Amino acid sequence: MPSPLAIETRDLTRSFQRRLAVDRINLAVPAGSIYGFLGPNGAGKTTTIRLLLGLLTATSGEIRVRGESFTRERRDLLRGVGALVEGPSIYPNLTGRENLEITRKLIGAPASSIEDVLTQFELAGYADSRASTYSTGMRQSLALANAWLGKPSLLLLDEPANGLDPAATRKLRAILRRTTDQGATVFVSSHALTEIDQLADAIGIIHHGRLIYQGELTALKQTRDGSLEDIFLAMLEANGSPS
Amino acid sequence: MTAAAVSAECLKLRRTLALRLAIGAPLAVVLLNLFIYLQGRGGGAAGSNPLVGFAQINFTMWTILVLPLYIALAAALIAGIDHQNNGWQRIFSLPVTRRSVLAAKWIVTTGLVLVSSVALAFAICLGAELLRLSRPAFQPWSPPIALVILRSLQTFAAACLVISIQTWVSLRWRSFIAGLSLSIVGVLILLGGVARAGLGTFIVYVYPWALPATAMARMWETHPDRWIVTLWGLAGGALVALAGCWDLSRRDFS
């Protein structure tokens, strides 16, 4: 039976020298959902994503993806994962198409997948221009197109709407929703609380490396007054941070 | 998987300085020497092929000065492609093993130096032919094509140890300074002491930056030492590459 959780961590911990960046967090990301991962700067969001992708090794704890141990099955599990970590990673000397071709070669996706994502992210008209000539928003779109290559069943996105204009942000929202409708899971780390408010099915809030809240967004909003921003800031304040 | 990683690395090289230098650096060496020879300077001992002398001066300048710096630059530029712009995070979040990505970096850096060695051989032969056509004293002689190709490949093989050392350093440290400093120190030690030691002394057979120069020293002669440094360069390069891949595949990249 497939696991109801796309991602599950048990006491996941990572320290840098003596500083605990991620402190025994237990994530439970439901399969087929959009999970918003929130936290102030330096809370440990990006470190968590890097741990989930195996870019960093955990000091202790366990990660399970679709019920399988990530440490043991890393390469196989990454076959179904698309990621955007710490901003767009683009080779500026290459064209948009060539940038995608690098990923396509490494994941063994069909050649047609490049055209699909170029169309999906409205980059087809710029595919043969060098990425160094792209605007910030186009670079972000190219990085997102790169994450969508190979039709991943799990997407880990760090601030995906950064640099996108309102129209592109709305388009991204629609793509994210369509992706989960097709059965994929999206894990989004973001500062943009209104985006998360409109998108997420479940959220986790990380602060000083600790997961201070996790659950369904609708359930959270039923139990507390105010917008997601009000709730988020109140939680940070209650956990030792000025609002 | 390594084949796909090598193919991806080759694609990353498009429109880069590293690729242009692979042709440009050897061409600059030969053009400089050709210019000197066309001024009427340079020649050879009476009765010996002056075009071998032309090839020798090119090889000497290449192996002692240009090749070590070119290797350092190529290794730094190739590693720099992924040190910049979050490249490692992008690549290592894909279903590829770190070992195959790192091995691909090694293969491409080595391949680029091989391209420059072939370009050097081609440019020397072309330059020799131009000299033969333009200087009457050179007309009776034919360019030593086979010898130039053989020495060029031996020089490349002997350089594999330095290629591996520089690749390891460049992948390990994000800054260009680490690789280039190492190369400059390596060349200074070579110029300051090792090169003066001469053939027959132990140091010229073991010091990594001396191996290419030892492999082409007195290029017209046949001596078994040339094969020793060639094999040592290849074997040492392979060992350092294996150690480097093992070390780097265990590190966190950011």
Tab-separated table of C-alpha atoms in Angstrom, chain A residues 21-226:
chain	number	residue	atom	x	y	z
A	21	ALA	CA	20.295	24.716	12.047
A	22	VAL	CA	17.594	22.065	12.079
A	23	ASP	CA	16.561	20.653	15.428
A	24	ARG	CA	14.727	17.312	15.586
A	25	ILE	CA	11.988	18.174	13.144
A	26	ASN	CA	9.235	15.684	12.310
A	27	LEU	CA	7.688	16.631	8.994
A	28	ALA	CA	4.624	14.855	7.679
A	29	VAL	CA	3.823	15.983	4.137
A	30	PRO	CA	0.612	14.387	2.815
A	31	ALA	CA	0.882	12.878	-0.669
A	32	GLY	CA	-0.930	14.883	-3.346
A	33	SER	CA	-0.961	18.096	-1.310
A	34	ILE	CA	0.651	21.502	-1.497
A	35	TYR	CA	2.610	21.893	1.709
A	36	GLY	CA	3.718	25.397	2.622
A	37	PHE	CA	6.913	25.533	4.637
A	38	LEU	CA	7.139	28.861	6.425
A	39	GLY	CA	9.674	30.535	8.615
A	40	PRO	CA	11.622	33.776	9.044
A	41	ASN	CA	15.066	34.281	7.536
A	42	GLY	CA	17.607	31.896	8.981
A	43	ALA	CA	14.948	29.639	10.492
A	44	GLY	CA	16.261	26.537	8.717
A	45	LYS	CA	13.955	26.304	5.678
A	46	THR	CA	16.655	26.019	3.042
A	47	THR	CA	18.763	23.713	5.202
A	48	THR	CA	15.728	21.441	5.543
A	49	ILE	CA	15.188	21.391	1.773
A	50	ARG	CA	18.868	20.659	1.223
A	51	LEU	CA	18.613	17.786	3.697
A	52	LEU	CA	15.502	16.457	1.945
A	53	LEU	CA	17.413	16.425	-1.356
A	54	GLY	CA	20.499	14.801	0.112
A	55	LEU	CA	22.601	17.902	-0.603
A	56	LEU	CA	23.516	17.902	3.074
A	57	THR	CA	23.890	14.881	5.286
A	58	ALA	CA	21.818	14.890	8.449
A	59	THR	CA	23.629	14.959	11.764
A	60	SER	CA	20.937	12.590	13.010
A	61	GLY	CA	17.395	11.535	12.234
A	62	GLU	CA	15.695	9.895	9.320
A	63	ILE	CA	14.027	10.937	6.058
A	64	ARG	CA	11.450	8.802	4.306
A	65	VAL	CA	10.116	9.633	0.850
A	66	ARG	CA	6.958	7.767	-0.145
A	67	GLY	CA	7.654	5.405	2.735
A	68	GLU	CA	11.182	4.503	1.576
A	69	SER	CA	14.329	5.395	3.438
A	70	PHE	CA	15.885	8.292	1.567
A	71	THR	CA	19.398	7.543	2.794
A	72	ARG	CA	19.346	4.048	1.305
A	73	GLU	CA	17.343	4.730	-1.856
A	74	ARG	CA	18.490	8.301	-2.569
A	75	ARG	CA	19.200	7.932	-6.270
A	76	ASP	CA	16.019	5.978	-7.055
A	77	LEU	CA	13.837	8.333	-5.035
A	78	LEU	CA	15.334	11.423	-6.664
A	79	ARG	CA	14.130	10.124	-10.047
A	80	GLY	CA	10.663	11.392	-9.185
A	81	VAL	CA	11.766	14.663	-7.590
A	82	GLY	CA	12.035	18.113	-9.134
A	83	ALA	CA	13.715	20.873	-7.147
A	84	LEU	CA	14.476	24.546	-7.022
A	85	VAL	CA	16.870	25.440	-4.216
A	86	GLU	CA	18.147	28.891	-3.215
A	87	GLY	CA	17.201	30.701	-6.399
A	88	PRO	CA	17.576	29.777	-10.037
A	89	SER	CA	20.644	27.794	-11.001
A	90	ILE	CA	21.265	28.805	-14.589
A	91	TYR	CA	24.324	28.485	-16.816
A	92	PRO	CA	24.415	31.988	-18.336
A	93	ASN	CA	26.619	31.003	-21.285
A	94	LEU	CA	23.985	28.531	-22.497
A	95	THR	CA	20.599	29.110	-24.084
A	96	GLY	CA	17.420	28.262	-22.220
A	97	ARG	CA	17.041	25.093	-24.262
A	98	GLU	CA	20.651	24.048	-23.598
A	99	ASN	CA	20.143	24.638	-19.872
A	100	LEU	CA	17.211	22.240	-19.932
A	101	GLU	CA	19.132	19.804	-22.118
A	102	ILE	CA	21.729	19.352	-19.357
A	103	THR	CA	19.088	18.207	-16.895
A	104	ARG	CA	17.350	16.115	-19.537
A	105	LYS	CA	20.565	14.236	-20.278
A	106	LEU	CA	21.181	13.550	-16.593
A	107	ILE	CA	17.681	12.333	-15.781
A	108	GLY	CA	17.199	10.515	-19.080
A	109	ALA	CA	13.912	12.270	-19.927
A	110	PRO	CA	12.596	12.191	-23.513
A	111	ALA	CA	13.633	15.049	-25.826
A	112	SER	CA	9.993	16.135	-26.176
A	113	SER	CA	9.870	17.009	-22.454
A	114	ILE	CA	11.934	20.140	-23.152
A	115	GLU	CA	9.337	21.535	-25.550
A	116	ASP	CA	6.592	20.666	-23.057
A	117	VAL	CA	8.110	22.651	-20.198
A	118	LEU	CA	9.178	25.528	-22.448
A	119	THR	CA	5.550	25.891	-23.505
A	120	GLN	CA	4.230	25.385	-19.979
A	121	PHE	CA	6.417	28.177	-18.601
A	122	GLU	CA	6.002	30.445	-21.654
A	123	LEU	CA	9.659	30.372	-22.608
A	124	ALA	CA	9.327	28.863	-26.084
A	125	GLY	CA	9.976	32.229	-27.752
A	126	TYR	CA	13.226	32.717	-25.839
A	127	ALA	CA	14.458	29.129	-25.834
A	128	ASP	CA	17.378	29.822	-28.156
A	129	SER	CA	18.515	33.052	-26.503
A	130	ARG	CA	21.373	32.934	-24.046
A	131	ALA	CA	20.212	32.763	-20.445
A	132	SER	CA	22.489	35.711	-19.594
A	133	THR	CA	20.032	37.911	-21.508
A	134	TYR	CA	17.030	36.704	-19.476
A	135	SER	CA	15.247	38.921	-16.962
A	136	THR	CA	15.050	37.840	-13.306
A	137	GLY	CA	11.539	36.496	-13.848
A	138	MET	CA	12.574	34.542	-16.954
A	139	ARG	CA	15.469	32.997	-15.073
A	140	GLN	CA	13.083	31.918	-12.355
A	141	SER	CA	10.714	30.487	-14.970
A	142	LEU	CA	13.595	28.590	-16.557
A	143	ALA	CA	14.584	27.168	-13.173
A	144	LEU	CA	10.985	26.106	-12.596
A	145	ALA	CA	10.832	24.552	-16.071
A	146	ASN	CA	13.993	22.684	-15.145
A	147	ALA	CA	12.343	21.346	-11.984
A	148	TRP	CA	9.302	20.178	-13.977
A	149	LEU	CA	11.370	18.203	-16.535
A	150	GLY	CA	10.683	14.510	-16.277
A	151	LYS	CA	7.225	15.063	-14.769
A	152	PRO	CA	8.227	14.677	-11.104
A	153	SER	CA	5.787	13.310	-8.553
A	154	LEU	CA	7.360	15.411	-5.789
A	155	LEU	CA	8.473	19.023	-6.152
A	156	LEU	CA	10.621	20.790	-3.580
A	157	LEU	CA	10.560	24.498	-4.290
A	158	ASP	CA	12.425	27.154	-2.362
A	159	GLU	CA	10.777	30.570	-2.882
A	160	PRO	CA	9.407	29.666	-6.339
A	161	ALA	CA	7.628	32.999	-6.885
A	162	ASN	CA	10.757	35.109	-6.349
A	163	GLY	CA	11.214	37.541	-9.212
A	164	LEU	CA	7.988	36.562	-10.969
A	165	ASP	CA	5.567	39.305	-12.001
A	166	PRO	CA	1.911	39.049	-10.891
A	167	ALA	CA	0.816	37.352	-14.125
A	168	ALA	CA	3.605	34.775	-13.933
A	169	THR	CA	2.851	34.220	-10.230
A	170	ARG	CA	-0.781	33.534	-11.016
A	171	LYS	CA	0.296	31.182	-13.794
A	172	LEU	CA	2.623	29.377	-11.372
A	173	ARG	CA	-0.236	28.965	-8.913
A	174	ALA	CA	-2.332	27.361	-11.637
A	175	ILE	CA	0.538	25.045	-12.616
A	176	LEU	CA	1.085	24.034	-9.001
A	177	ARG	CA	-2.595	23.299	-8.535
A	178	ARG	CA	-2.743	21.330	-11.785
A	179	THR	CA	0.353	19.385	-10.751
A	180	THR	CA	-1.217	18.285	-7.482
A	181	ASP	CA	-4.492	17.493	-9.252
A	182	GLN	CA	-2.455	15.023	-11.296
A	183	GLY	CA	-1.324	13.342	-8.087
A	184	ALA	CA	2.015	15.034	-7.426
A	185	THR	CA	3.054	16.582	-4.123
A	186	VAL	CA	4.472	20.086	-3.846
A	187	PHE	CA	6.599	21.226	-0.910
A	188	VAL	CA	6.965	25.011	-1.084
A	189	SER	CA	9.141	27.102	1.146
A	190	SER	CA	8.157	30.741	1.018
A	191	HIS	CA	8.105	34.117	2.673
A	192	ALA	CA	5.075	35.112	0.626
A	193	LEU	CA	2.336	34.330	3.123
A	194	THR	CA	-0.481	35.464	0.839
A	195	GLU	CA	0.742	32.989	-1.788
A	196	ILE	CA	0.802	30.179	0.726
A	197	ASP	CA	-2.587	31.276	2.057
A	198	GLN	CA	-4.079	30.899	-1.435
A	199	LEU	CA	-2.270	27.696	-2.311
A	200	ALA	CA	-1.407	25.431	0.579
A	201	ASP	CA	-3.409	22.503	1.868
A	202	ALA	CA	-1.093	22.030	4.829
A	203	ILE	CA	1.657	24.102	6.381
A	204	GLY	CA	4.651	23.719	8.628
A	205	ILE	CA	6.260	26.616	10.475
A	206	ILE	CA	9.913	26.420	11.379
A	207	HIS	CA	11.584	28.808	13.800
A	208	HIS	CA	15.133	28.642	15.187
A	209	GLY	CA	15.420	25.232	13.533
A	210	ARG	CA	12.392	23.788	15.327
A	211	LEU	CA	9.029	22.926	13.805
A	212	ILE	CA	6.627	25.000	15.894
A	213	TYR	CA	3.459	24.151	13.974
A	214	GLN	CA	2.332	21.593	11.429
A	215	GLY	CA	-1.146	20.818	10.182
A	216	GLU	CA	-3.905	21.610	7.732
A	217	LEU	CA	-4.202	25.279	6.860
A	218	THR	CA	-8.008	25.327	7.050
A	219	ALA	CA	-7.901	23.744	10.511
A	220	LEU	CA	-5.412	26.356	11.687
A	221	LYS	CA	-7.531	29.216	10.398
A	222	GLN	CA	-10.625	27.794	12.101
A	223	THR	CA	-8.949	27.786	15.485
A	224	ARG	CA	-7.317	31.226	15.285
A	225	ASP	CA	-8.440	34.668	14.281
A	226	GLY	CA	-6.808	36.840	11.644
